[in-house]
Amino acid sequence: MIKKGQYEDFFIVDADVHINETPEDLIPYCDLPWRKALEAIVNVPRRYLNIPGFAPQFSGNRPFWPGGFDKKTVNTPDQLREELTELGIDIAIIFPDNLLLIATFPQREYAAALARAYNAYLVDQWADKREGLKGLLLAAPQDPVDAAREINKYKDEEGIVGVYLPCGGLHTLWGHEMYNPIFEAAEAAGLPVIFHSVLTLNTAFPFNGLEQFETEFARHALAHSMSLMFNMLRLIETGVPVRYPNLKMCFIEGGISWVPYMSMRLDKEYMERRRYVQHLEKPPSHYIKNFYYGTQPIEEPENPGDLAKVIELYEGENTTMFASDWPHHDFDHPRAILNSGLSKEVKRKILGENALAFFDIDRQGKRMRSHDKKGILS
Amino acid sequence: MGRIFDVAAAQDIPLGTHKIVTVKGRTIGIFNIKGSYHALPNICPHQIGPLCEGKVSGTLYRDKKTWELHWTEEGEIVTCPWHGLEFRVQTGECLAYKQVKLRTYNVTQIDGRLLLEI
């Protein structure tokens, strides 16, 4: 790939880009009877991340705020590849747009059918279809057994490098034992899992309460990081990192400055309440330092050196991965890392090397399958 | 070999109880666990709380294979009354932070008296 100027020294992996999968896109991949449900919404009027029956938004009645800019979408692999190259990105990890909201559906079978359709569509049309486009399987939290089947079905696909665990509007937090089949399957397959949240108004905690705020400024400020914090806490409380010690986990789209807060806060609780989390072999900060984190939306402190301090606090030099969130409204250009006060070595890790290790791929995007190799040797 | 101090009559610290004594300006907890005597400094390394004034009880252990929860070490764990940090009385080990270990003192029983070596 040809890159210019400040990029040429850096191999850049982007841990989070979004493709705009529509009901029409998924119809050919969706099983009956749920295909009929998709066919019924083809002509329904839509707003951004707001399609009745596909991307349900309880916030649908909020006003269009005057001013601002238009939302962008990525609709073809060619478009995505071209835009990534423009951004200086070599490899990108694909997430959905509308199905960011899949966790909000109360219908188990429908959600599972949508996840199956998306996974089939992703593998057939996007993952590895252009240079450097890798995909994550979508796990519907409503049906963990079916999600585990999906992981087993696609685990050897060259274009698939992990499993996306939705957090937006999620009713039962990740960590509950009902999700064990997903964690078991992902660990056994050697695929990492990625927790990714999204803003929605919803009856599910902690999204209930966001309706108290009048503006997108306020709703968007904490929705993602709060959701990631609650899920992280639940994962630690129920011992997921202890039960699945070989499962790599990443938290994306909450920025990173909440991580030192959780690390210190949970250690403080642990001091007094170890008896409640007897399964932890070490203080919570140990597990938090072993999780991975996506940078976006990266904090941009007035003193650029403060970013390095935040990363130091959770020892994140090897666990922090650049994520752009392209093409969403709050995307980060790689420049946000390049212009930060981080050392060149740390920039190199955050921009690419950490993600290559996390997703277990080489610079061509080829899966290293270290897990399988370990299995053969042992 | 440290200095020996006669700190209490054995009958003053019956089975399953503990008592705080002061020796040369230090306060030390003497514990009778299953008939043998153990001693720890009455100082929690966290915020210097009076550790040995805490309750002696057991603790919870989760079997990592079966994920079953067990009650273990009954009568062997002292919990700091200030913030709940737990220590294994016989060894001084902190349960939460394995790298933290309190010093322990030898206690011997001779002619019904408890002799503390510091």
CSV table of C-alpha atoms in Angstrom, one decimal:
chain,number,residue,atom,x,y,z
A,1,MET,CA,0.0,0.0,0.0
A,2,ILE,CA,1.3,3.4,-0.9
A,3,LYS,CA,1.4,5.9,1.9
A,4,LYS,CA,2.8,9.4,2.1
A,5,GLY,CA,4.6,11.6,4.5
A,6,GLN,CA,4.0,11.1,8.2
A,7,TYR,CA,2.3,7.7,7.7
A,8,GLU,CA,5.0,5.9,5.8
A,9,ASP,CA,6.8,4.9,9.0
A,10,PHE,CA,3.8,3.4,10.6
A,11,PHE,CA,1.8,0.3,9.8
A,12,ILE,CA,-1.7,1.2,10.8
A,13,VAL,CA,-4.5,-1.2,11.9
A,14,ASP,CA,-7.8,0.3,12.6
A,15,ALA,CA,-9.7,-1.8,15.2
A,16,ASP,CA,-13.1,-0.2,14.4
A,17,VAL,CA,-14.8,0.7,11.2
A,18,HIS,CA,-18.5,0.5,10.3
A,19,ILE,CA,-20.3,-0.7,7.2
A,20,ASN,CA,-23.8,0.3,6.6
A,21,GLU,CA,-25.7,-3.0,6.3
A,22,THR,CA,-29.3,-2.4,5.4
A,23,PRO,CA,-32.4,-4.6,5.6
A,24,GLU,CA,-32.1,-5.0,1.8
A,25,ASP,CA,-28.5,-6.2,2.1
A,26,LEU,CA,-29.5,-8.9,4.6
A,27,ILE,CA,-32.6,-10.2,2.9
A,28,PRO,CA,-30.8,-12.7,0.7
A,29,TYR,CA,-28.9,-14.1,3.7
A,30,CYS,CA,-31.8,-14.2,6.1
A,31,ASP,CA,-33.7,-17.4,6.9
A,32,LEU,CA,-37.5,-17.6,6.7
A,33,PRO,CA,-39.7,-16.6,8.3
A,34,TRP,CA,-37.6,-13.6,9.4
A,35,ARG,CA,-36.7,-12.7,5.8
A,36,LYS,CA,-40.4,-11.7,5.6
A,37,ALA,CA,-39.8,-9.3,8.5
A,38,LEU,CA,-37.0,-7.6,6.6
A,39,GLU,CA,-38.9,-7.5,3.3
A,40,ALA,CA,-41.7,-5.6,5.2
A,41,ILE,CA,-39.4,-2.7,6.2
A,42,VAL,CA,-37.6,-2.1,2.9
A,43,ASN,CA,-39.7,1.1,2.3
A,44,VAL,CA,-40.0,2.3,5.8
A,45,PRO,CA,-38.6,5.8,6.3
A,46,ARG,CA,-35.2,5.9,8.1
A,47,ARG,CA,-32.9,8.1,10.0
A,48,TYR,CA,-29.3,7.4,10.9
A,49,LEU,CA,-29.0,4.3,13.0
A,50,ASN,CA,-32.8,4.4,13.4
A,51,ILE,CA,-34.8,2.0,11.3
A,52,PRO,CA,-38.0,0.6,12.8
A,53,GLY,CA,-37.7,-3.2,13.0
A,54,PHE,CA,-34.0,-3.2,12.2
A,55,ALA,CA,-32.2,-0.5,14.3
A,56,PRO,CA,-34.9,0.2,16.9
A,57,GLN,CA,-34.4,3.6,18.6
A,58,PHE,CA,-36.4,4.7,21.5
A,59,SER,CA,-34.9,8.1,20.9
A,60,GLY,CA,-36.7,8.3,17.5
A,61,ASN,CA,-38.8,11.2,18.6
A,62,ARG,CA,-36.0,13.5,19.5
A,63,PRO,CA,-35.8,16.6,17.3
A,64,PHE,CA,-33.4,17.1,14.5
A,65,TRP,CA,-31.0,19.5,16.1
A,66,PRO,CA,-30.4,22.6,13.9
A,67,GLY,CA,-27.1,22.8,12.2
A,68,GLY,CA,-24.3,20.2,12.2
A,69,PHE,CA,-23.2,18.0,9.4
A,70,ASP,CA,-24.5,15.1,7.5
A,71,LYS,CA,-23.9,11.5,8.7
A,72,LYS,CA,-21.7,9.4,6.4
A,73,THR,CA,-22.1,5.8,5.6
A,74,VAL,CA,-19.9,3.1,4.0
A,75,ASN,CA,-21.8,1.1,1.4
A,76,THR,CA,-19.3,-0.9,-0.6
A,77,PRO,CA,-16.0,-2.6,0.0
A,78,ASP,CA,-14.4,-0.4,-2.8
A,79,GLN,CA,-15.6,2.7,-1.0
A,80,LEU,CA,-14.3,1.5,2.3
A,81,ARG,CA,-10.9,0.5,0.9
A,82,GLU,CA,-10.5,3.8,-0.9
A,83,GLU,CA,-11.4,5.8,2.2
A,84,LEU,CA,-9.1,3.8,4.5
A,85,THR,CA,-6.2,4.3,2.1
A,86,GLU,CA,-6.9,8.0,2.2
A,87,LEU,CA,-6.8,7.9,6.0
A,88,GLY,CA,-3.5,5.9,5.8
A,89,ILE,CA,-5.0,2.8,7.3
A,90,ASP,CA,-3.6,-0.6,6.1
A,91,ILE,CA,-6.0,-3.1,7.9
A,92,ALA,CA,-9.4,-2.4,9.3
A,93,ILE,CA,-11.7,-4.4,11.5
A,94,ILE,CA,-15.4,-4.2,10.4
A,95,PHE,CA,-18.4,-3.7,12.6
A,96,PRO,CA,-22.0,-3.1,11.5
A,97,ASP,CA,-23.9,0.2,11.7
A,98,ASN,CA,-27.6,-0.6,12.3
A,99,LEU,CA,-27.0,-3.9,14.1
A,100,LEU,CA,-25.1,-2.0,16.7
A,101,LEU,CA,-28.6,-1.9,18.2
A,102,ILE,CA,-29.3,-5.7,17.9
A,103,ALA,CA,-29.2,-6.2,21.7
A,104,THR,CA,-32.3,-4.1,22.1
A,105,PHE,CA,-34.6,-6.6,20.3
A,106,PRO,CA,-36.7,-8.5,22.8
A,107,GLN,CA,-37.4,-11.3,20.2
A,108,ARG,CA,-34.7,-14.0,20.6
A,109,GLU,CA,-35.3,-15.8,17.3
A,110,TYR,CA,-35.4,-12.6,15.3
A,111,ALA,CA,-32.2,-11.3,16.8
A,112,ALA,CA,-30.4,-14.6,16.2
A,113,ALA,CA,-31.7,-14.7,12.6
A,114,LEU,CA,-30.4,-11.1,12.0
A,115,ALA,CA,-27.0,-12.1,13.4
A,116,ARG,CA,-26.8,-15.1,11.2
A,117,ALA,CA,-27.8,-13.1,8.2
A,118,TYR,CA,-25.2,-10.4,9.0
A,119,ASN,CA,-22.4,-12.9,9.5
A,120,ALA,CA,-23.2,-14.6,6.2
A,121,TYR,CA,-23.3,-11.2,4.4
A,122,LEU,CA,-20.1,-10.1,6.1
A,123,VAL,CA,-18.2,-13.2,5.1
A,124,ASP,CA,-19.7,-13.3,1.6
A,125,GLN,CA,-19.3,-9.6,0.7
A,126,TRP,CA,-16.8,-7.8,2.9
A,127,ALA,CA,-14.3,-9.8,5.0
A,128,ASP,CA,-11.1,-10.2,2.9
A,129,LYS,CA,-13.0,-9.1,-0.2
A,130,ARG,CA,-10.5,-6.2,-0.5
A,131,GLU,CA,-7.0,-5.9,0.9
A,132,GLY,CA,-6.9,-5.4,4.6
A,133,LEU,CA,-10.7,-5.8,5.3
A,134,LYS,CA,-11.2,-8.1,8.2
A,135,GLY,CA,-14.5,-8.9,9.9
A,136,LEU,CA,-15.9,-9.7,13.3
A,137,LEU,CA,-18.8,-12.2,13.8
A,138,LEU,CA,-21.8,-10.6,15.4
A,139,ALA,CA,-23.0,-12.5,18.5
A,140,ALA,CA,-26.7,-11.9,19.4
A,141,PRO,CA,-26.8,-11.8,23.2
A,142,GLN,CA,-30.4,-13.0,23.1
A,143,ASP,CA,-29.4,-16.4,21.9
A,144,PRO,CA,-25.9,-17.4,23.3
A,145,VAL,CA,-26.2,-21.0,22.1
A,146,ASP,CA,-26.9,-19.9,18.5
A,147,ALA,CA,-24.1,-17.3,18.8
A,148,ALA,CA,-21.7,-20.1,19.8
A,149,ARG,CA,-22.9,-22.2,16.8
A,150,GLU,CA,-22.0,-19.2,14.6
A,151,ILE,CA,-18.6,-19.0,16.1
A,152,ASN,CA,-18.0,-22.6,15.4
A,153,LYS,CA,-19.4,-22.3,11.9
A,154,TYR,CA,-17.1,-19.5,10.9
A,155,LYS,CA,-14.1,-19.9,13.2
A,156,ASP,CA,-11.7,-21.0,10.4
A,157,GLU,CA,-12.8,-18.3,7.9
A,158,GLU,CA,-9.7,-16.4,6.8
A,159,GLY,CA,-11.6,-13.1,6.8
A,160,ILE,CA,-12.9,-13.4,10.4
A,161,VAL,CA,-10.6,-12.3,13.3
A,162,GLY,CA,-12.9,-12.1,16.3
A,163,VAL,CA,-16.3,-11.8,17.8
A,164,TYR,CA,-18.3,-8.6,18.4
A,165,LEU,CA,-20.3,-8.6,21.6
A,166,PRO,CA,-22.8,-5.7,21.4
A,167,CYS,CA,-23.3,-3.5,24.5
A,168,GLY,CA,-25.7,-0.8,23.2
A,169,GLY,CA,-29.1,-1.3,24.9
A,170,LEU,CA,-28.0,-4.7,26.3
A,171,HIS,CA,-30.4,-5.9,28.9
A,172,THR,CA,-28.4,-8.6,30.7
A,173,LEU,CA,-24.8,-7.4,31.1
A,174,TRP,CA,-22.0,-9.5,29.6
A,175,GLY,CA,-20.6,-11.8,32.4
A,176,HIS,CA,-23.9,-13.4,33.2
A,177,GLU,CA,-23.5,-17.1,33.1
A,178,MET,CA,-26.1,-17.3,30.3
A,179,TYR,CA,-23.3,-16.1,28.0
A,180,ASN,CA,-20.9,-18.9,28.9
A,181,PRO,CA,-21.4,-20.7,25.6
A,182,ILE,CA,-20.2,-17.6,23.7
A,183,PHE,CA,-17.0,-17.2,25.8
A,184,GLU,CA,-16.3,-20.9,25.7
A,185,ALA,CA,-16.7,-21.1,21.9
A,186,ALA,CA,-14.6,-17.9,21.3
A,187,GLU,CA,-11.8,-19.1,23.7
A,188,ALA,CA,-11.8,-22.6,22.1
A,189,ALA,CA,-11.6,-21.1,18.6
A,190,GLY,CA,-8.8,-18.7,19.6
A,191,LEU,CA,-10.9,-15.7,18.6
A,192,PRO,CA,-10.8,-12.6,20.7
A,193,VAL,CA,-14.0,-10.8,21.8
A,194,ILE,CA,-14.7,-7.1,21.5
A,195,PHE,CA,-17.2,-5.2,23.6
A,196,HIS,CA,-18.6,-2.2,21.6
A,197,SER,CA,-21.3,0.1,22.8
A,198,VAL,CA,-23.5,2.7,21.1
A,199,LEU,CA,-25.7,5.5,22.2
A,200,THR,CA,-29.4,4.6,22.5
A,201,LEU,CA,-32.2,5.6,24.8
A,202,ASN,CA,-33.5,2.3,26.2
A,203,THR,CA,-35.1,0.8,29.3
A,204,ALA,CA,-31.9,-1.3,29.8
A,205,PHE,CA,-29.5,-0.2,32.4
A,206,PRO,CA,-27.4,2.0,32.1
A,207,PHE,CA,-29.2,3.5,29.1
A,208,ASN,CA,-32.3,4.2,31.1
A,209,GLY,CA,-31.7,7.6,32.6
A,210,LEU,CA,-30.1,9.0,29.5
A,211,GLU,CA,-33.6,10.5,28.7
A,212,GLN,CA,-33.0,12.9,31.6
A,213,PHE,CA,-30.6,14.8,29.3
A,214,GLU,CA,-31.9,17.2,26.8
A,215,THR,CA,-29.1,17.1,24.3
A,216,GLU,CA,-27.0,14.8,22.3
A,217,PHE,CA,-24.0,16.6,23.9
A,218,ALA,CA,-25.0,15.1,27.2
A,219,ARG,CA,-26.4,11.8,26.1
A,220,HIS,CA,-23.3,11.0,24.0
A,221,ALA,CA,-20.8,12.1,26.6
A,222,LEU,CA,-21.1,9.1,28.9
A,223,ALA,CA,-23.3,6.5,27.2
A,224,HIS,CA,-20.5,4.4,25.7
A,225,SER,CA,-18.0,4.5,28.5
A,226,MET,CA,-20.7,3.9,31.2
A,227,SER,CA,-21.9,0.9,29.3
A,228,LEU,CA,-18.3,-0.5,29.0
A,229,MET,CA,-17.7,0.2,32.6
A,230,PHE,CA,-20.7,-1.7,33.7
A,231,ASN,CA,-19.9,-4.6,31.4
A,232,MET,CA,-16.3,-4.7,32.5
A,233,LEU,CA,-17.4,-4.7,36.2
A,234,ARG,CA,-19.8,-7.6,35.6
A,235,LEU,CA,-17.2,-9.6,33.7
A,236,ILE,CA,-14.8,-9.2,36.6
A,237,GLU,CA,-17.5,-9.9,39.2
A,238,THR,CA,-18.4,-13.2,37.6
A,239,GLY,CA,-14.8,-14.1,36.9
A,240,VAL,CA,-14.9,-14.3,33.1
A,241,PRO,CA,-11.1,-13.5,32.8
A,242,VAL,CA,-10.5,-16.3,35.4
A,243,ARG,CA,-12.8,-18.8,33.8
A,244,TYR,CA,-11.5,-18.1,30.3
A,245,PRO,CA,-7.9,-17.3,30.9
A,246,ASN,CA,-7.0,-17.6,27.2
A,247,LEU,CA,-9.8,-15.4,25.9
A,248,LYS,CA,-8.6,-12.0,24.8
A,249,MET,CA,-11.0,-9.2,25.4
A,250,CYS,CA,-11.2,-5.6,24.2
A,251,PHE,CA,-13.4,-2.6,25.0
A,252,ILE,CA,-14.1,-0.2,22.2
A,253,GLU,CA,-15.7,3.2,21.7
A,254,GLY,CA,-15.5,4.6,25.2
A,255,GLY,CA,-12.1,6.4,24.9
A,256,ILE,CA,-9.5,5.3,27.4
A,257,SER,CA,-9.6,7.7,30.4
A,258,TRP,CA,-12.2,5.6,32.2
A,259,VAL,CA,-9.8,2.7,32.4
A,260,PRO,CA,-7.5,4.1,35.2
A,261,TYR,CA,-10.6,5.1,37.1
A,262,MET,CA,-12.0,1.6,37.0
A,263,SER,CA,-8.7,0.1,37.8
A,264,MET,CA,-8.2,2.2,40.9
A,265,ARG,CA,-11.8,2.1,42.0
A,266,LEU,CA,-12.1,-1.7,41.8
A,267,ASP,CA,-8.9,-2.2,43.6
A,268,LYS,CA,-10.2,0.0,46.4
A,269,GLU,CA,-13.3,-2.1,46.6
A,270,TYR,CA,-11.3,-5.3,46.5
A,271,MET,CA,-9.3,-4.2,49.5
A,272,GLU,CA,-12.4,-4.5,51.7
A,273,ARG,CA,-14.5,-7.0,49.7
A,274,ARG,CA,-12.2,-9.7,48.4
A,275,ARG,CA,-14.5,-12.2,50.1
A,276,TYR,CA,-17.2,-11.3,47.5
A,277,VAL,CA,-14.9,-12.0,44.5
A,278,GLN,CA,-13.0,-15.0,45.9
A,279,HIS,CA,-12.3,-16.3,42.4
A,280,LEU,CA,-10.0,-13.4,41.6
A,281,GLU,CA,-6.4,-14.6,42.0
A,282,LYS,CA,-5.1,-11.0,41.8
A,283,PRO,CA,-6.6,-7.5,42.3
A,284,PRO,CA,-9.0,-6.3,39.7
A,285,SER,CA,-6.4,-3.9,38.2
A,286,HIS,CA,-4.4,-7.0,37.1
A,287,TYR,CA,-7.2,-8.1,34.8
A,288,ILE,CA,-8.0,-4.6,33.7
A,289,LYS,CA,-4.3,-4.2,32.6
A,290,ASN,CA,-4.7,-7.4,30.6
A,291,PHE,CA,-7.7,-6.3,28.7
A,292,TYR,CA,-7.3,-4.4,25.4
A,293,TYR,CA,-8.7,-1.0,24.6
A,294,GLY,CA,-9.7,0.8,21.4
A,295,THR,CA,-8.6,4.5,21.5
A,296,GLN,CA,-11.7,6.1,19.9
A,297,PRO,CA,-13.0,8.7,20.7
A,298,ILE,CA,-9.5,9.5,21.8
A,299,GLU,CA,-9.1,12.1,24.6
A,300,GLU,CA,-7.5,15.2,23.3
A,301,PRO,CA,-6.2,16.9,26.4
A,302,GLU,CA,-4.9,20.5,26.3
A,303,ASN,CA,-1.5,19.1,27.3
A,304,PRO,CA,-0.9,16.3,24.8
A,305,GLY,CA,1.5,14.7,27.3
A,306,ASP,CA,-1.5,13.8,29.5
A,307,LEU,CA,-2.6,11.1,27.1
A,308,ALA,CA,0.7,9.2,27.7
A,309,LYS,CA,0.1,9.6,31.4
A,310,VAL,CA,-3.4,8.0,31.1
A,311,ILE,CA,-2.0,5.1,29.2
A,312,GLU,CA,0.8,4.6,31.7
A,313,LEU,CA,-1.8,4.5,34.5
A,314,TYR,CA,-3.2,1.2,33.2
A,315,GLU,CA,0.1,0.1,31.6
A,316,GLY,CA,-1.6,0.2,28.3
A,317,GLU,CA,1.4,0.5,26.0
A,318,ASN,CA,0.9,-3.1,24.7
A,319,THR,CA,-2.9,-3.2,25.0
A,320,THR,CA,-4.1,0.0,23.5
A,321,MET,CA,-5.2,-0.1,19.8
A,322,PHE,CA,-6.0,2.7,17.4
A,323,ALA,CA,-9.6,2.7,16.4
A,324,SER,CA,-11.1,5.3,14.0
A,325,ASP,CA,-14.8,4.5,14.1
A,326,TRP,CA,-14.9,5.5,10.5
A,327,PRO,CA,-17.2,6.8,9.0
A,328,HIS,CA,-19.1,7.9,12.2
A,329,HIS,CA,-19.5,11.5,13.2
A,330,ASP,CA,-16.9,11.2,16.0
A,331,PHE,CA,-14.2,9.3,14.1
A,332,ASP,CA,-10.5,9.7,14.8
A,333,HIS,CA,-7.9,10.2,12.2
A,334,PRO,CA,-4.6,8.4,12.9
A,335,ARG,CA,-3.2,11.9,13.2
A,336,ALA,CA,-4.8,11.9,16.7
A,337,ILE,CA,-2.2,9.3,17.8
A,338,LEU,CA,0.6,10.7,15.5
A,339,ASN,CA,0.3,14.2,17.0
A,340,SER,CA,0.0,13.0,20.6
A,341,GLY,CA,2.7,13.2,23.2
A,342,LEU,CA,3.4,9.5,23.0
A,343,SER,CA,6.9,8.2,22.1
A,344,LYS,CA,7.5,6.9,18.6
A,345,GLU,CA,7.7,3.3,19.9
A,346,VAL,CA,4.4,3.5,21.7
A,347,LYS,CA,2.8,5.2,18.6
A,348,ARG,CA,4.0,2.2,16.6
A,349,LYS,CA,2.4,-0.2,19.0
A,350,ILE,CA,-0.9,1.6,19.3
A,351,LEU,CA,-1.2,2.3,15.6
A,352,GLY,CA,-0.6,-1.3,14.5
A,353,GLU,CA,1.5,-3.8,16.4
A,354,ASN,CA,-0.9,-4.2,19.3
A,355,ALA,CA,-3.8,-4.9,17.0
A,356,LEU,CA,-1.8,-7.4,14.9
A,357,ALA,CA,-1.1,-9.3,18.2
A,358,PHE,CA,-4.7,-9.0,19.4
A,359,PHE,CA,-6.3,-10.1,16.2
A,360,ASP,CA,-3.5,-12.6,15.6
A,361,ILE,CA,-2.8,-11.5,12.0
A,362,ASP,CA,0.3,-10.5,10.0
A,363,ARG,CA,0.8,-7.3,8.0
A,364,GLN,CA,-0.9,-8.9,5.0
A,365,GLY,CA,-3.9,-9.5,7.2
A,366,LYS,CA,-3.3,-13.3,7.1
A,367,ARG,CA,-4.4,-15.1,10.2
A,368,MET,CA,-1.5,-16.4,12.2
A,369,ARG,CA,-3.7,-19.0,14.0
A,370,SER,CA,-1.2,-19.1,16.9
A,371,HIS,CA,-3.9,-20.8,18.9
A,372,ASP,CA,-4.2,-23.8,16.5
A,373,LYS,CA,-0.4,-24.1,16.4
A,374,LYS,CA,-0.2,-24.1,20.2
A,375,GLY,CA,-2.8,-26.8,20.2
A,376,ILE,CA,-0.8,-29.0,17.8
A,377,LEU,CA,2.4,-28.6,19.8
A,378,SER,CA,0.9,-29.4,23.2
B,1,MET,CA,17.0,-15.3,69.1
B,2,GLY,CA,14.9,-12.3,70.3
B,3,ARG,CA,14.0,-11.4,73.7
B,4,ILE,CA,11.4,-13.4,75.6
B,5,PHE,CA,8.5,-11.8,77.4
B,6,ASP,CA,5.9,-13.4,79.6
B,7,VAL,CA,2.7,-11.9,78.2
B,8,ALA,CA,-0.3,-13.9,79.6
B,9,ALA,CA,-1.5,-17.0,81.3
B,10,ALA,CA,-2.5,-19.6,78.7
B,11,GLN,CA,-5.9,-19.9,80.4
B,12,ASP,CA,-6.6,-16.2,79.6
B,13,ILE,CA,-6.7,-17.0,75.9
B,14,PRO,CA,-8.9,-20.1,75.5
B,15,LEU,CA,-9.3,-22.0,72.3
B,16,GLY,CA,-10.6,-19.9,69.5
B,17,THR,CA,-10.0,-16.5,71.2
B,18,HIS,CA,-7.4,-13.9,70.9
B,19,LYS,CA,-6.0,-11.1,73.1
B,20,ILE,CA,-4.0,-8.0,72.5
B,21,VAL,CA,-0.9,-7.5,74.7
B,22,THR,CA,1.5,-4.6,74.9
B,23,VAL,CA,5.2,-5.4,75.0
B,24,LYS,CA,7.9,-2.7,74.9
B,25,GLY,CA,5.5,-0.2,73.4
B,26,ARG,CA,4.3,-2.6,70.7
B,27,THR,CA,0.8,-4.0,70.6
B,28,ILE,CA,0.6,-7.6,69.5
B,29,GLY,CA,-2.3,-10.0,69.0
B,30,ILE,CA,-1.9,-13.5,70.6
B,31,PHE,CA,-4.2,-16.0,69.0
B,32,ASN,CA,-5.2,-19.5,70.2
B,33,ILE,CA,-6.0,-21.5,67.0
B,34,LYS,CA,-6.9,-25.1,67.6
B,35,GLY,CA,-4.8,-25.2,70.7
B,36,SER,CA,-1.6,-23.6,69.4
B,37,TYR,CA,-0.6,-20.0,69.9
B,38,HIS,CA,0.3,-17.5,67.2
B,39,ALA,CA,1.1,-13.8,67.3
B,40,LEU,CA,0.8,-10.9,64.8
B,41,PRO,CA,1.5,-7.2,65.1
B,42,ASN,CA,-1.7,-5.3,65.8
B,43,ILE,CA,-1.1,-3.1,62.8
B,44,CYS,CA,-2.7,-3.5,59.4
B,45,PRO,CA,-0.3,-2.5,56.7
B,46,HIS,CA,-3.2,-0.8,54.8
B,47,GLN,CA,-3.9,2.3,56.9
B,48,ILE,CA,-2.3,1.2,60.2
B,49,GLY,CA,-5.7,-0.1,61.6
B,50,PRO,CA,-5.8,-2.2,64.8
B,51,LEU,CA,-5.8,-5.5,62.9
B,52,CYS,CA,-5.9,-7.8,65.8
B,53,GLU,CA,-9.0,-6.2,67.3
B,54,GLY,CA,-10.8,-7.7,64.3
B,55,LYS,CA,-12.9,-10.8,64.2
B,56,VAL,CA,-11.3,-14.2,63.7
B,57,SER,CA,-13.4,-16.3,61.3
B,58,GLY,CA,-13.0,-18.3,58.1
B,59,THR,CA,-13.2,-17.2,54.5
B,60,LEU,CA,-14.7,-18.0,51.2
B,61,TYR,CA,-12.9,-20.1,48.6
B,62,ARG,CA,-14.1,-20.8,45.1
B,63,ASP,CA,-13.0,-24.0,43.4
B,64,LYS,CA,-11.8,-23.0,40.0
B,65,LYS,CA,-12.7,-26.4,38.4
B,66,THR,CA,-16.2,-26.9,39.8
B,67,TRP,CA,-16.9,-23.2,40.4
B,68,GLU,CA,-18.4,-24.2,43.8
B,69,LEU,CA,-18.1,-21.8,46.7
B,70,HIS,CA,-16.7,-23.2,50.0
B,71,TRP,CA,-16.3,-21.9,53.5
B,72,THR,CA,-12.7,-22.6,54.5
B,73,GLU,CA,-10.1,-21.9,57.2
B,74,GLU,CA,-12.7,-21.5,59.9
B,75,GLY,CA,-11.1,-19.8,63.0
B,76,GLU,CA,-7.8,-19.1,61.1
B,77,ILE,CA,-8.5,-15.7,59.4
B,78,VAL,CA,-8.4,-12.4,61.1
B,79,THR,CA,-10.2,-9.5,59.4
B,80,CYS,CA,-9.1,-5.9,60.1
B,81,PRO,CA,-12.0,-4.0,61.8
B,82,TRP,CA,-11.2,-0.9,59.8
B,83,HIS,CA,-11.5,-1.9,56.1
B,84,GLY,CA,-11.8,-5.7,56.1
B,85,LEU,CA,-8.4,-6.8,54.8
B,86,GLU,CA,-8.0,-10.5,55.7
B,87,PHE,CA,-4.9,-12.2,57.0
B,88,ARG,CA,-4.1,-15.8,57.7
B,89,VAL,CA,-3.1,-15.8,61.3
B,90,GLN,CA,-0.6,-18.7,61.3
B,91,THR,CA,1.5,-17.3,58.4
B,92,GLY,CA,0.6,-13.5,58.3
B,93,GLU,CA,-0.3,-13.8,54.7
B,94,CYS,CA,-2.7,-11.3,53.2
B,95,LEU,CA,-5.4,-13.0,51.3
B,96,ALA,CA,-6.1,-10.1,48.9
B,97,TYR,CA,-2.5,-9.2,48.1
B,98,LYS,CA,-0.4,-12.3,48.1
B,99,GLN,CA,2.9,-10.4,48.1
B,100,VAL,CA,2.0,-8.8,51.4
B,101,LYS,CA,2.9,-10.9,54.5
B,102,LEU,CA,3.0,-9.7,58.1
B,103,ARG,CA,5.8,-10.7,60.4
B,104,THR,CA,4.8,-13.4,62.9
B,105,TYR,CA,6.1,-13.9,66.4
B,106,ASN,CA,6.9,-17.2,68.2
B,107,VAL,CA,4.7,-18.0,71.2
B,108,THR,CA,5.6,-20.8,73.5
B,109,GLN,CA,3.6,-22.2,76.4
B,110,ILE,CA,5.6,-23.1,79.5
B,111,ASP,CA,4.0,-24.0,82.9
B,112,GLY,CA,0.8,-22.4,81.9
B,113,ARG,CA,2.4,-19.1,80.8
B,114,LEU,CA,2.7,-17.7,77.3
B,115,LEU,CA,6.1,-16.6,76.3
B,116,LEU,CA,6.4,-14.2,73.4
B,117,GLU,CA,9.7,-13.8,71.5
B,118,ILE,CA,10.3,-10.4,69.8
